[in-house]
mmCIF file with all atom_site columns, C-alpha atoms in Angstrom:
data_model
loop_
_atom_site.group_PDB
_atom_site.id
_atom_site.type_symbol
_atom_site.label_atom_id
_atom_site.label_alt_id
_atom_site.label_comp_id
_atom_site.label_asym_id
_atom_site.label_entity_id
_atom_site.label_seq_id
_atom_site.pdbx_PDB_ins_code
_atom_site.Cartn_x
_atom_site.Cartn_y
_atom_site.Cartn_z
_atom_site.occupancy
_atom_site.B_iso_or_equiv
_atom_site.pdbx_formal_charge
_atom_site.auth_seq_id
_atom_site.auth_comp_id
_atom_site.auth_asym_id
_atom_site.auth_atom_id
_atom_site.pdbx_PDB_model_num
ATOM 1   C CA . UNK A 1 1   ? 0.200  -0.096  -0.100  1.00 0.00 ? 1   UNK A CA 1
ATOM 2   C CA . UNK A 1 2   ? 1.361  3.493   -0.926  1.00 0.00 ? 2   UNK A CA 1
ATOM 3   C CA . UNK A 1 3   ? 1.386  6.927   0.554   1.00 0.00 ? 3   UNK A CA 1
ATOM 4   C CA . UNK A 1 4   ? 2.795  8.142   -2.565  1.00 0.00 ? 4   UNK A CA 1
ATOM 5   C CA . UNK A 1 5   ? 2.894  5.709   -5.698  1.00 0.00 ? 5   UNK A CA 1
ATOM 6   C CA . UNK A 1 6   ? 5.638  5.373   -8.097  1.00 0.00 ? 6   UNK A CA 1
ATOM 7   C CA . UNK A 1 7   ? 3.774  7.068   -10.839 1.00 0.00 ? 7   UNK A CA 1
ATOM 8   C CA . UNK A 1 8   ? 3.176  10.471  -8.746  1.00 0.00 ? 8   UNK A CA 1
ATOM 9   C CA . UNK A 1 9   ? 6.531  10.797  -6.756  1.00 0.00 ? 9   UNK A CA 1
ATOM 10  C CA . UNK A 1 10  ? 10.201 11.344  -7.262  1.00 0.00 ? 10  UNK A CA 1
ATOM 11  C CA . UNK A 1 11  ? 10.363 8.721   -4.807  1.00 0.00 ? 11  UNK A CA 1
ATOM 12  C CA . UNK A 1 12  ? 7.386  6.383   -3.738  1.00 0.00 ? 12  UNK A CA 1
ATOM 13  C CA . UNK A 1 13  ? 6.790  6.096   -0.347  1.00 0.00 ? 13  UNK A CA 1
ATOM 14  C CA . UNK A 1 14  ? 4.732  2.702   0.931   1.00 0.00 ? 14  UNK A CA 1
ATOM 15  C CA . UNK A 1 15  ? 4.241  0.635   3.947   1.00 0.00 ? 15  UNK A CA 1
ATOM 16  C CA . UNK A 1 16  ? 6.294  -2.648  4.514   1.00 0.00 ? 16  UNK A CA 1
ATOM 17  C CA . UNK A 1 17  ? 3.803  -5.714  5.150   1.00 0.00 ? 17  UNK A CA 1
ATOM 18  C CA . UNK A 1 18  ? 4.729  -8.293  7.654   1.00 0.00 ? 18  UNK A CA 1
ATOM 19  C CA . UNK A 1 19  ? 4.040  -12.096 6.597   1.00 0.00 ? 19  UNK A CA 1
ATOM 20  C CA . UNK A 1 20  ? 0.901  -11.890 9.049   1.00 0.00 ? 20  UNK A CA 1
ATOM 21  C CA . UNK A 1 21  ? -0.494 -9.130  6.729   1.00 0.00 ? 21  UNK A CA 1
ATOM 22  C CA . UNK A 1 22  ? 0.248  -6.265  9.458   1.00 0.00 ? 22  UNK A CA 1
ATOM 23  C CA . UNK A 1 23  ? 1.450  -2.835  8.591   1.00 0.00 ? 23  UNK A CA 1
ATOM 24  C CA . UNK A 1 24  ? 2.650  -1.590  11.656  1.00 0.00 ? 24  UNK A CA 1
ATOM 25  C CA . UNK A 1 25  ? 4.130  1.896   10.186  1.00 0.00 ? 25  UNK A CA 1
ATOM 26  C CA . UNK A 1 26  ? 0.497  2.338   9.023   1.00 0.00 ? 26  UNK A CA 1
ATOM 27  C CA . UNK A 1 27  ? -0.887 1.587   12.400  1.00 0.00 ? 27  UNK A CA 1
ATOM 28  C CA . UNK A 1 28  ? 1.765  3.817   14.142  1.00 0.00 ? 28  UNK A CA 1
ATOM 29  C CA . UNK A 1 29  ? 0.744  6.762   12.114  1.00 0.00 ? 29  UNK A CA 1
ATOM 30  C CA . UNK A 1 30  ? -2.969 6.152   12.639  1.00 0.00 ? 30  UNK A CA 1
ATOM 31  C CA . UNK A 1 31  ? -2.548 5.463   16.177  1.00 0.00 ? 31  UNK A CA 1
ATOM 32  C CA . UNK A 1 32  ? -0.739 9.164   16.214  1.00 0.00 ? 32  UNK A CA 1
ATOM 33  C CA . UNK A 1 33  ? -3.563 10.931  14.504  1.00 0.00 ? 33  UNK A CA 1
ATOM 34  C CA . UNK A 1 34  ? -6.349 9.101   16.569  1.00 0.00 ? 34  UNK A CA 1
ATOM 35  C CA . UNK A 1 35  ? -4.707 10.049  20.071  1.00 0.00 ? 35  UNK A CA 1
ATOM 36  C CA . UNK A 1 36  ? -4.770 13.691  18.915  1.00 0.00 ? 36  UNK A CA 1
ATOM 37  C CA . UNK A 1 37  ? -1.131 13.958  18.226  1.00 0.00 ? 37  UNK A CA 1
ATOM 38  C CA . UNK A 1 38  ? -1.820 15.916  14.767  1.00 0.00 ? 38  UNK A CA 1
ATOM 39  C CA . UNK A 1 39  ? 1.245  17.891  15.048  1.00 0.00 ? 39  UNK A CA 1
ATOM 40  C CA . UNK A 1 40  ? 3.414  15.062  14.977  1.00 0.00 ? 40  UNK A CA 1
ATOM 41  C CA . UNK A 1 41  ? 1.176  13.222  12.507  1.00 0.00 ? 41  UNK A CA 1
ATOM 42  C CA . UNK A 1 42  ? 1.609  16.494  10.192  1.00 0.00 ? 42  UNK A CA 1
ATOM 43  C CA . UNK A 1 43  ? 5.400  16.561  10.487  1.00 0.00 ? 43  UNK A CA 1
ATOM 44  C CA . UNK A 1 44  ? 5.625  12.917  9.406   1.00 0.00 ? 44  UNK A CA 1
ATOM 45  C CA . UNK A 1 45  ? 3.184  13.997  6.500   1.00 0.00 ? 45  UNK A CA 1
ATOM 46  C CA . UNK A 1 46  ? 5.267  16.989  5.442   1.00 0.00 ? 46  UNK A CA 1
ATOM 47  C CA . UNK A 1 47  ? 8.292  14.888  5.575   1.00 0.00 ? 47  UNK A CA 1
ATOM 48  C CA . UNK A 1 48  ? 6.820  12.288  3.278   1.00 0.00 ? 48  UNK A CA 1
ATOM 49  C CA . UNK A 1 49  ? 5.551  15.085  0.756   1.00 0.00 ? 49  UNK A CA 1
ATOM 50  C CA . UNK A 1 50  ? 9.174  16.646  0.626   1.00 0.00 ? 50  UNK A CA 1
ATOM 51  C CA . UNK A 1 51  ? 10.508 13.161  -0.289  1.00 0.00 ? 51  UNK A CA 1
ATOM 52  C CA . UNK A 1 52  ? 7.822  12.731  -2.800  1.00 0.00 ? 52  UNK A CA 1
ATOM 53  C CA . UNK A 1 53  ? 8.392  16.007  -4.448  1.00 0.00 ? 53  UNK A CA 1
ATOM 54  C CA . UNK A 1 54  ? 12.192 16.374  -4.376  1.00 0.00 ? 54  UNK A CA 1
ATOM 55  C CA . UNK A 1 55  ? 13.535 13.016  -3.516  1.00 0.00 ? 55  UNK A CA 1
ATOM 56  C CA . UNK A 1 56  ? 15.497 14.227  -0.503  1.00 0.00 ? 56  UNK A CA 1
ATOM 57  C CA . UNK A 1 57  ? 14.966 16.063  3.011   1.00 0.00 ? 57  UNK A CA 1
ATOM 58  C CA . UNK A 1 58  ? 16.369 19.424  3.520   1.00 0.00 ? 58  UNK A CA 1
ATOM 59  C CA . UNK A 1 59  ? 17.564 18.780  7.094   1.00 0.00 ? 59  UNK A CA 1
ATOM 60  C CA . UNK A 1 60  ? 19.648 15.556  7.472   1.00 0.00 ? 60  UNK A CA 1
ATOM 61  C CA . UNK A 1 61  ? 18.499 15.216  10.899  1.00 0.00 ? 61  UNK A CA 1
ATOM 62  C CA . UNK A 1 62  ? 15.026 14.356  9.881   1.00 0.00 ? 62  UNK A CA 1
ATOM 63  C CA . UNK A 1 63  ? 15.848 11.603  7.494   1.00 0.00 ? 63  UNK A CA 1
ATOM 64  C CA . UNK A 1 64  ? 19.084 9.644   8.148   1.00 0.00 ? 64  UNK A CA 1
ATOM 65  C CA . UNK A 1 65  ? 20.563 6.571   7.379   1.00 0.00 ? 65  UNK A CA 1
ATOM 66  C CA . UNK A 1 66  ? 21.440 4.367   10.623  1.00 0.00 ? 66  UNK A CA 1
ATOM 67  C CA . UNK A 1 67  ? 23.121 1.018   9.546   1.00 0.00 ? 67  UNK A CA 1
ATOM 68  C CA . UNK A 1 68  ? 22.602 -2.020  7.277   1.00 0.00 ? 68  UNK A CA 1
ATOM 69  C CA . UNK A 1 69  ? 20.290 -0.306  4.796   1.00 0.00 ? 69  UNK A CA 1
ATOM 70  C CA . UNK A 1 70  ? 17.891 0.950   7.683   1.00 0.00 ? 70  UNK A CA 1
ATOM 71  C CA . UNK A 1 71  ? 16.925 4.802   7.690   1.00 0.00 ? 71  UNK A CA 1
ATOM 72  C CA . UNK A 1 72  ? 14.702 6.704   10.155  1.00 0.00 ? 72  UNK A CA 1
ATOM 73  C CA . UNK A 1 73  ? 12.376 9.674   9.768   1.00 0.00 ? 73  UNK A CA 1
ATOM 74  C CA . UNK A 1 74  ? 12.289 11.496  12.790  1.00 0.00 ? 74  UNK A CA 1
ATOM 75  C CA . UNK A 1 75  ? 10.157 14.444  14.082  1.00 0.00 ? 75  UNK A CA 1
ATOM 76  C CA . UNK A 1 76  ? 12.940 16.972  14.852  1.00 0.00 ? 76  UNK A CA 1
ATOM 77  C CA . UNK A 1 77  ? 13.125 17.932  18.505  1.00 0.00 ? 77  UNK A CA 1
ATOM 78  C CA . UNK A 1 78  ? 10.436 15.429  19.078  1.00 0.00 ? 78  UNK A CA 1
ATOM 79  C CA . UNK A 1 79  ? 10.249 11.803  20.593  1.00 0.00 ? 79  UNK A CA 1
ATOM 80  C CA . UNK A 1 80  ? 8.755  9.929   17.489  1.00 0.00 ? 80  UNK A CA 1
ATOM 81  C CA . UNK A 1 81  ? 10.591 8.014   15.110  1.00 0.00 ? 81  UNK A CA 1
ATOM 82  C CA . UNK A 1 82  ? 9.655  6.007   11.822  1.00 0.00 ? 82  UNK A CA 1
ATOM 83  C CA . UNK A 1 83  ? 11.827 3.300   10.414  1.00 0.00 ? 83  UNK A CA 1
ATOM 84  C CA . UNK A 1 84  ? 12.215 2.475   6.880   1.00 0.00 ? 84  UNK A CA 1
ATOM 85  C CA . UNK A 1 85  ? 14.291 0.700   4.115   1.00 0.00 ? 85  UNK A CA 1
ATOM 86  C CA . UNK A 1 86  ? 14.974 1.509   0.381   1.00 0.00 ? 86  UNK A CA 1
ATOM 87  C CA . UNK A 1 87  ? 14.263 -0.929  -2.176  1.00 0.00 ? 87  UNK A CA 1
ATOM 88  C CA . UNK A 1 88  ? 14.360 -0.141  -6.219  1.00 0.00 ? 88  UNK A CA 1
ATOM 89  C CA . UNK A 1 89  ? 14.487 3.428   -5.340  1.00 0.00 ? 89  UNK A CA 1
ATOM 90  C CA . UNK A 1 90  ? 11.369 3.278   -3.348  1.00 0.00 ? 90  UNK A CA 1
ATOM 91  C CA . UNK A 1 91  ? 11.009 3.730   0.551   1.00 0.00 ? 91  UNK A CA 1
ATOM 92  C CA . UNK A 1 92  ? 9.072  1.377   2.577   1.00 0.00 ? 92  UNK A CA 1
ATOM 93  C CA . UNK A 1 93  ? 8.021  2.214   6.342   1.00 0.00 ? 93  UNK A CA 1
ATOM 94  C CA . UNK A 1 94  ? 8.641  -0.723  8.584   1.00 0.00 ? 94  UNK A CA 1
ATOM 95  C CA . UNK A 1 95  ? 7.512  0.929   12.018  1.00 0.00 ? 95  UNK A CA 1
ATOM 96  C CA . UNK A 1 96  ? 7.241  3.627   14.283  1.00 0.00 ? 96  UNK A CA 1
ATOM 97  C CA . UNK A 1 97  ? 7.967  4.190   18.123  1.00 0.00 ? 97  UNK A CA 1
ATOM 98  C CA . UNK A 1 98  ? 8.617  6.536   20.577  1.00 0.00 ? 98  UNK A CA 1
ATOM 99  C CA . UNK A 1 99  ? 12.445 7.109   21.077  1.00 0.00 ? 99  UNK A CA 1
ATOM 100 C CA . UNK A 1 100 ? 13.782 5.167   23.896  1.00 0.00 ? 100 UNK A CA 1
ATOM 101 C CA . UNK A 1 101 ? 17.256 6.222   25.006  1.00 0.00 ? 101 UNK A CA 1
ATOM 102 C CA . UNK A 1 102 ? 20.197 4.252   24.694  1.00 0.00 ? 102 UNK A CA 1
ATOM 103 C CA . UNK A 1 103 ? 22.010 2.431   22.176  1.00 0.00 ? 103 UNK A CA 1
ATOM 104 C CA . UNK A 1 104 ? 20.880 -1.059  22.849  1.00 0.00 ? 104 UNK A CA 1
ATOM 105 C CA . UNK A 1 105 ? 17.377 0.163   22.645  1.00 0.00 ? 105 UNK A CA 1
ATOM 106 C CA . UNK A 1 106 ? 18.088 1.980   19.203  1.00 0.00 ? 106 UNK A CA 1
ATOM 107 C CA . UNK A 1 107 ? 19.668 -1.319  17.913  1.00 0.00 ? 107 UNK A CA 1
ATOM 108 C CA . UNK A 1 108 ? 16.456 -3.231  18.915  1.00 0.00 ? 108 UNK A CA 1
ATOM 109 C CA . UNK A 1 109 ? 14.589 -0.918  16.818  1.00 0.00 ? 109 UNK A CA 1
ATOM 110 C CA . UNK A 1 110 ? 17.074 -1.412  13.862  1.00 0.00 ? 110 UNK A CA 1
ATOM 111 C CA . UNK A 1 111 ? 16.676 -5.271  14.286  1.00 0.00 ? 111 UNK A CA 1
ATOM 112 C CA . UNK A 1 112 ? 13.052 -4.965  14.288  1.00 0.00 ? 112 UNK A CA 1
ATOM 113 C CA . UNK A 1 113 ? 13.185 -3.023  11.061  1.00 0.00 ? 113 UNK A CA 1
ATOM 114 C CA . UNK A 1 114 ? 15.324 -5.506  9.516   1.00 0.00 ? 114 UNK A CA 1
ATOM 115 C CA . UNK A 1 115 ? 13.026 -8.447  10.260  1.00 0.00 ? 115 UNK A CA 1
ATOM 116 C CA . UNK A 1 116 ? 10.069 -6.405  8.926   1.00 0.00 ? 116 UNK A CA 1
ATOM 117 C CA . UNK A 1 117 ? 12.075 -5.666  5.895   1.00 0.00 ? 117 UNK A CA 1
ATOM 118 C CA . UNK A 1 118 ? 12.837 -9.414  5.347   1.00 0.00 ? 118 UNK A CA 1
ATOM 119 C CA . UNK A 1 119 ? 9.010  -10.304 5.685   1.00 0.00 ? 119 UNK A CA 1
ATOM 120 C CA . UNK A 1 120 ? 8.024  -7.596  3.367   1.00 0.00 ? 120 UNK A CA 1
ATOM 121 C CA . UNK A 1 121 ? 10.791 -8.586  0.610   1.00 0.00 ? 121 UNK A CA 1
ATOM 122 C CA . UNK A 1 122 ? 9.594  -12.328 0.757   1.00 0.00 ? 122 UNK A CA 1
ATOM 123 C CA . UNK A 1 123 ? 5.847  -11.024 0.819   1.00 0.00 ? 123 UNK A CA 1
ATOM 124 C CA . UNK A 1 124 ? 6.433  -8.825  -2.382  1.00 0.00 ? 124 UNK A CA 1
ATOM 125 C CA . UNK A 1 125 ? 8.358  -11.679 -4.404  1.00 0.00 ? 125 UNK A CA 1
ATOM 126 C CA . UNK A 1 126 ? 5.483  -13.886 -4.303  1.00 0.00 ? 126 UNK A CA 1
#
């Protein structure tokens, strides 16, 4: 499922799908909105639009490479993160979370993103 499809974007953005059919990033964004965190939701929507239109984010702190092909969109000066990966010139959102401090916790989120990436690539190759 696409936020911005390949036909309408410089870089398409979609949701990674787990083997159980869940789209954790989509659920995360919907929950932000439903819980009244509309400013945070709007910030991510703005970042996605910027990426869709130009293929890049003007502030490198708002979209950055972490490791092993995993990136994060972040709400600048805010606690929320959306993890993602690139495949064939497209971005796939894996999941989101409220930032937990500490390198070990960040590594746990990166590992989760890698697992979701693996499941999504298997799902799309069928």
